[in-house]
Coordinates of C-alpha atoms in Angstrom, one line a residue:
M1 CA 121.8 3.4 -52.8
K2 CA 122.3 2.6 -56.5
N3 CA 122.4 5.2 -59.2
L4 CA 118.8 4.9 -60.3
R5 CA 116.6 6.4 -63.0
I6 CA 113.0 6.2 -61.8
A7 CA 110.1 7.2 -64.1
T8 CA 106.3 7.4 -64.0
F9 CA 104.2 7.2 -67.2
N10 CA 100.4 7.3 -67.7
I11 CA 100.4 5.0 -70.7
N12 CA 96.6 5.5 -71.5
G13 CA 96.1 2.0 -72.6
I14 CA 99.1 -0.4 -72.5
R15 CA 97.9 -2.6 -75.4
A16 CA 97.4 0.4 -77.7
R17 CA 100.7 2.1 -76.8
L18 CA 102.9 -1.0 -76.3
P19 CA 105.2 -0.2 -79.3
N20 CA 105.7 3.3 -77.8
L21 CA 106.4 1.9 -74.4
L22 CA 108.9 -0.7 -75.6
E23 CA 110.7 2.0 -77.7
W24 CA 110.9 4.3 -74.8
L25 CA 112.2 1.5 -72.4
E26 CA 114.9 0.5 -74.8
R27 CA 116.0 4.1 -75.5
E28 CA 115.9 5.6 -72.0
K29 CA 116.6 2.5 -69.9
S30 CA 114.9 3.6 -66.7
D31 CA 115.7 1.3 -63.8
I32 CA 112.2 1.6 -62.3
V33 CA 109.0 2.5 -64.1
C34 CA 105.5 3.2 -62.7
L35 CA 102.7 2.9 -65.2
Q36 CA 99.1 4.1 -64.8
E37 CA 95.9 3.7 -66.8
L38 CA 96.7 0.3 -68.2
K39 CA 93.1 -0.2 -69.3
A40 CA 93.7 -4.0 -69.4
A41 CA 92.7 -7.0 -67.4
D42 CA 95.5 -8.9 -65.6
K43 CA 95.4 -11.7 -68.2
D44 CA 96.1 -9.2 -71.0
F45 CA 99.2 -7.6 -69.4
P46 CA 102.2 -7.9 -71.8
T47 CA 104.6 -9.7 -69.5
A48 CA 106.6 -11.5 -72.3
Q49 CA 107.1 -8.4 -74.4
L50 CA 108.4 -6.5 -71.4
E51 CA 110.7 -9.4 -70.5
S52 CA 112.1 -9.3 -74.0
V53 CA 113.5 -5.8 -73.4
G54 CA 114.8 -6.7 -69.9
Y55 CA 112.0 -5.7 -67.5
G56 CA 110.4 -7.7 -64.8
S57 CA 106.9 -6.5 -63.9
L58 CA 104.2 -6.4 -61.3
W59 CA 100.7 -5.3 -62.2
H60 CA 97.2 -4.6 -60.8
G61 CA 95.0 -4.5 -63.9
Q62 CA 91.3 -3.7 -64.6
A63 CA 89.5 -4.2 -67.8
S64 CA 88.9 -1.0 -69.8
W65 CA 89.8 1.4 -66.9
N66 CA 92.5 2.3 -64.4
G67 CA 95.3 -0.2 -63.7
V68 CA 98.8 0.3 -62.4
A69 CA 102.1 -1.5 -62.8
I70 CA 105.7 -1.4 -61.6
L71 CA 108.6 -2.4 -63.9
A72 CA 112.2 -3.1 -63.0
R73 CA 115.1 -3.3 -65.3
D74 CA 117.0 -6.6 -64.9
A75 CA 115.0 -7.4 -61.8
Q76 CA 111.6 -8.5 -60.4
P77 CA 109.7 -6.1 -58.2
L78 CA 108.8 -7.5 -54.8
E79 CA 105.2 -6.6 -54.0
S80 CA 104.5 -5.0 -50.6
R81 CA 101.0 -3.7 -51.0
R82 CA 98.0 -3.8 -53.5
G83 CA 95.4 -1.1 -52.9
L84 CA 95.3 1.5 -50.1
P85 CA 94.0 0.7 -46.6
G86 CA 90.4 1.7 -45.8
G87 CA 88.9 0.9 -49.2
D88 CA 87.1 -2.4 -48.7
D89 CA 84.4 -1.4 -51.1
D90 CA 86.8 0.2 -53.7
R91 CA 87.2 -2.0 -56.7
H92 CA 89.4 0.4 -58.7
S93 CA 93.0 -0.7 -59.4
R94 CA 94.8 2.5 -58.4
Y95 CA 97.7 1.7 -56.0
L96 CA 100.6 -0.8 -56.2
E97 CA 103.7 -0.9 -54.0
A98 CA 106.9 -2.8 -54.3
A99 CA 110.5 -3.0 -53.2
V100 CA 112.8 -2.5 -56.2
H101 CA 116.6 -1.9 -56.4
G102 CA 116.8 -0.9 -52.8
V103 CA 113.9 1.6 -52.9
L104 CA 110.3 1.2 -51.8
V105 CA 108.1 2.5 -54.7
G106 CA 104.4 3.3 -54.5
C107 CA 102.7 3.6 -57.9
L108 CA 99.4 5.5 -57.9
Y109 CA 96.7 6.7 -60.2
L110 CA 94.6 9.2 -58.3
P111 CA 91.0 9.6 -59.4
N112 CA 90.4 12.4 -62.0
G113 CA 87.3 13.7 -60.2
N114 CA 85.4 15.2 -63.1
P115 CA 82.7 16.3 -63.4
Q116 CA 82.7 18.4 -60.2
P117 CA 80.9 18.9 -58.0
G118 CA 79.4 15.4 -57.7
P119 CA 80.1 11.8 -56.7
K120 CA 83.3 11.5 -58.8
F121 CA 84.8 14.5 -57.1
D122 CA 83.7 13.2 -53.7
Y123 CA 85.5 9.9 -54.5
K124 CA 88.6 11.7 -55.6
L125 CA 88.8 13.6 -52.3
A126 CA 88.0 10.5 -50.2
W127 CA 90.8 8.5 -52.1
F128 CA 93.2 11.4 -51.5
E129 CA 92.4 11.3 -47.7
R130 CA 93.2 7.6 -47.7
L131 CA 96.5 8.3 -49.5
I132 CA 97.5 11.1 -47.1
A133 CA 96.8 8.8 -44.1
Y134 CA 98.8 5.9 -45.5
A135 CA 101.6 8.1 -46.8
Q136 CA 102.4 9.4 -43.3
G137 CA 104.0 6.1 -42.4
L138 CA 106.0 5.9 -45.6
Q139 CA 107.3 9.4 -45.2
A140 CA 108.6 8.5 -41.7
S141 CA 110.4 5.4 -42.9
D142 CA 114.2 5.2 -42.7
H143 CA 114.1 3.4 -46.0
P144 CA 114.1 5.5 -49.3
V145 CA 110.5 5.8 -50.6
V146 CA 109.2 7.2 -53.9
L147 CA 105.5 7.9 -54.4
A148 CA 105.1 8.2 -58.2
G149 CA 102.2 8.5 -60.5
D150 CA 99.4 10.5 -62.1
Y151 CA 98.1 12.6 -59.2
N152 CA 95.5 14.3 -61.3
V153 CA 96.3 17.6 -59.5
V154 CA 97.8 20.8 -60.9
P155 CA 99.6 22.0 -57.7
T156 CA 99.9 25.7 -58.6
D157 CA 99.2 28.1 -61.5
L158 CA 102.9 27.7 -62.5
D159 CA 102.0 24.1 -63.4
I160 CA 99.5 24.9 -66.2
Y161 CA 99.7 27.0 -69.4
N162 CA 96.5 28.9 -68.6
P163 CA 94.5 28.3 -65.4
R164 CA 91.5 30.3 -66.6
S165 CA 90.7 27.6 -69.2
W166 CA 90.5 25.0 -66.4
L167 CA 88.9 26.8 -63.5
K168 CA 86.0 24.4 -63.3
D169 CA 88.1 21.2 -63.7
A170 CA 88.6 18.9 -60.7
L171 CA 92.4 19.0 -61.3
L172 CA 92.6 22.7 -60.2
Q173 CA 90.0 22.9 -57.5
P174 CA 91.1 24.3 -54.1
E175 CA 90.2 21.1 -52.4
S176 CA 92.5 19.0 -54.7
R177 CA 95.3 21.4 -54.3
E178 CA 94.9 21.6 -50.6
C179 CA 95.1 17.8 -50.4
Y180 CA 98.3 17.7 -52.4
Q181 CA 99.8 20.4 -50.2
R182 CA 98.9 18.5 -47.1
L183 CA 100.7 15.5 -48.5
L184 CA 103.8 17.6 -49.1
D185 CA 103.6 19.1 -45.6
Q186 CA 104.2 15.7 -44.2
G187 CA 107.8 16.1 -45.4
W188 CA 107.7 14.8 -49.0
T189 CA 109.8 16.5 -51.7
D190 CA 108.2 17.2 -55.1
S191 CA 111.2 16.3 -57.2
L192 CA 110.6 18.3 -60.3
R193 CA 109.5 21.4 -58.5
H194 CA 112.4 21.1 -56.1
L195 CA 115.0 21.1 -58.9
Y196 CA 113.1 23.6 -61.1
P197 CA 111.4 26.0 -58.7
D198 CA 110.6 28.7 -61.2
E199 CA 110.2 26.8 -64.5
R200 CA 107.1 25.7 -66.3
V201 CA 107.5 22.0 -66.7
Y202 CA 104.6 20.0 -68.2
T203 CA 103.9 16.3 -68.3
F204 CA 100.4 16.2 -69.9
W205 CA 99.0 17.7 -73.1
D206 CA 95.4 16.8 -74.0
Y207 CA 94.4 15.8 -77.5
F208 CA 92.3 18.9 -78.2
R209 CA 92.9 22.3 -79.8
Q210 CA 96.5 21.4 -80.7
H211 CA 97.6 21.7 -77.1
W212 CA 100.7 19.5 -77.8
Q213 CA 101.8 21.6 -80.8
K214 CA 101.3 24.8 -78.8
N215 CA 102.9 23.4 -75.6
S216 CA 99.7 24.1 -73.7
G217 CA 100.4 21.6 -71.0
L218 CA 99.8 20.7 -67.4
R219 CA 102.0 19.1 -64.7
I220 CA 100.0 16.4 -63.1
D221 CA 102.5 13.5 -62.9
H222 CA 104.7 13.7 -59.8
L223 CA 107.5 11.8 -58.1
L224 CA 107.5 12.5 -54.3
L225 CA 110.5 11.5 -52.1
N226 CA 110.6 10.9 -48.4
P227 CA 113.4 12.4 -46.3
A228 CA 115.4 9.2 -46.6
A229 CA 115.4 9.5 -50.4
S230 CA 115.5 13.2 -51.1
P231 CA 119.2 13.8 -50.4
Y232 CA 120.0 11.5 -53.3
L233 CA 118.0 13.5 -55.9
S234 CA 120.3 14.6 -58.6
E235 CA 118.3 15.1 -61.8
A236 CA 114.7 15.2 -63.1
G237 CA 113.0 15.7 -66.4
V238 CA 110.3 14.8 -68.9
D239 CA 110.8 12.6 -71.9
A240 CA 108.6 14.8 -74.0
W241 CA 109.7 13.1 -77.3
V242 CA 107.4 10.2 -76.4
R243 CA 104.4 12.6 -76.6
N244 CA 105.4 13.3 -80.2
Q245 CA 105.3 9.6 -81.3
P246 CA 102.5 8.2 -83.5
H247 CA 99.4 7.3 -81.5
P248 CA 100.8 8.7 -78.2
S249 CA 99.5 8.8 -74.7
D250 CA 98.4 12.3 -73.7
H251 CA 101.1 12.1 -71.0
A252 CA 104.9 12.0 -71.3
P253 CA 107.2 9.9 -69.1
T254 CA 108.4 11.9 -66.1
W255 CA 111.6 10.8 -64.4
I256 CA 114.2 11.5 -61.7
R257 CA 117.6 10.2 -61.0
L258 CA 118.8 9.2 -57.6
A259 CA 122.6 9.4 -57.3
S260 CA 124.6 6.7 -55.6
R261 CA 125.8 9.2 -53.0
K262 CA 124.0 11.9 -51.0
R263 CA 124.3 15.5 -52.0
R264 CA 126.6 17.5 -49.7

């Protein structure tokens, strides 16, 4: 196991936020990066610009909506899966998986589900069920696995500034939280919550009502580790400075560090 910094970042439009992304990559130098919400067709993905700062890339784009990518510092990700099993009629670009730097990385963008109740919430739960079913095999792997991305779930009330303001939102519904807990119950480690069990750590601040300025945030971006990877977890955090850049995404990059040796 190398000493790896692994990050996930909902970029909210890679063409619009490319300067922010490149600045962050050059400053923080994450070894593996999972991106969500590219909002760009495959032909518009900025391969050359990413190569110019030292990153190989793999992407699964979609014009105007969704889209996921995996970046590797000084390497090229080796694709192992594109899309979850069981979604023959699903045309959304929401899951990409690759071997990178000795780790298997699944990059996901789980459906938002709003408004609920309704077909969008039904789709969210159905997609979640497909993820849970597929993740069971990854969890049991002897190889280190990281499932990173925007889960669009606030796991507990500790993960939001004020749950009363979001009671009707799909991100806080009991069904969404129950799916996330069932995923954890397979044996996955929620990295940030594992290292900071009692702290309010946020990864998302929407653009309304000065939520960034007031630190009225949510934690919806998660990095889950299987038992083969979790003993190497040494650090975790949020690069909140990126949320304060001009024309930012409403998310900030969330990261972990896997040490070269297991914890004793």
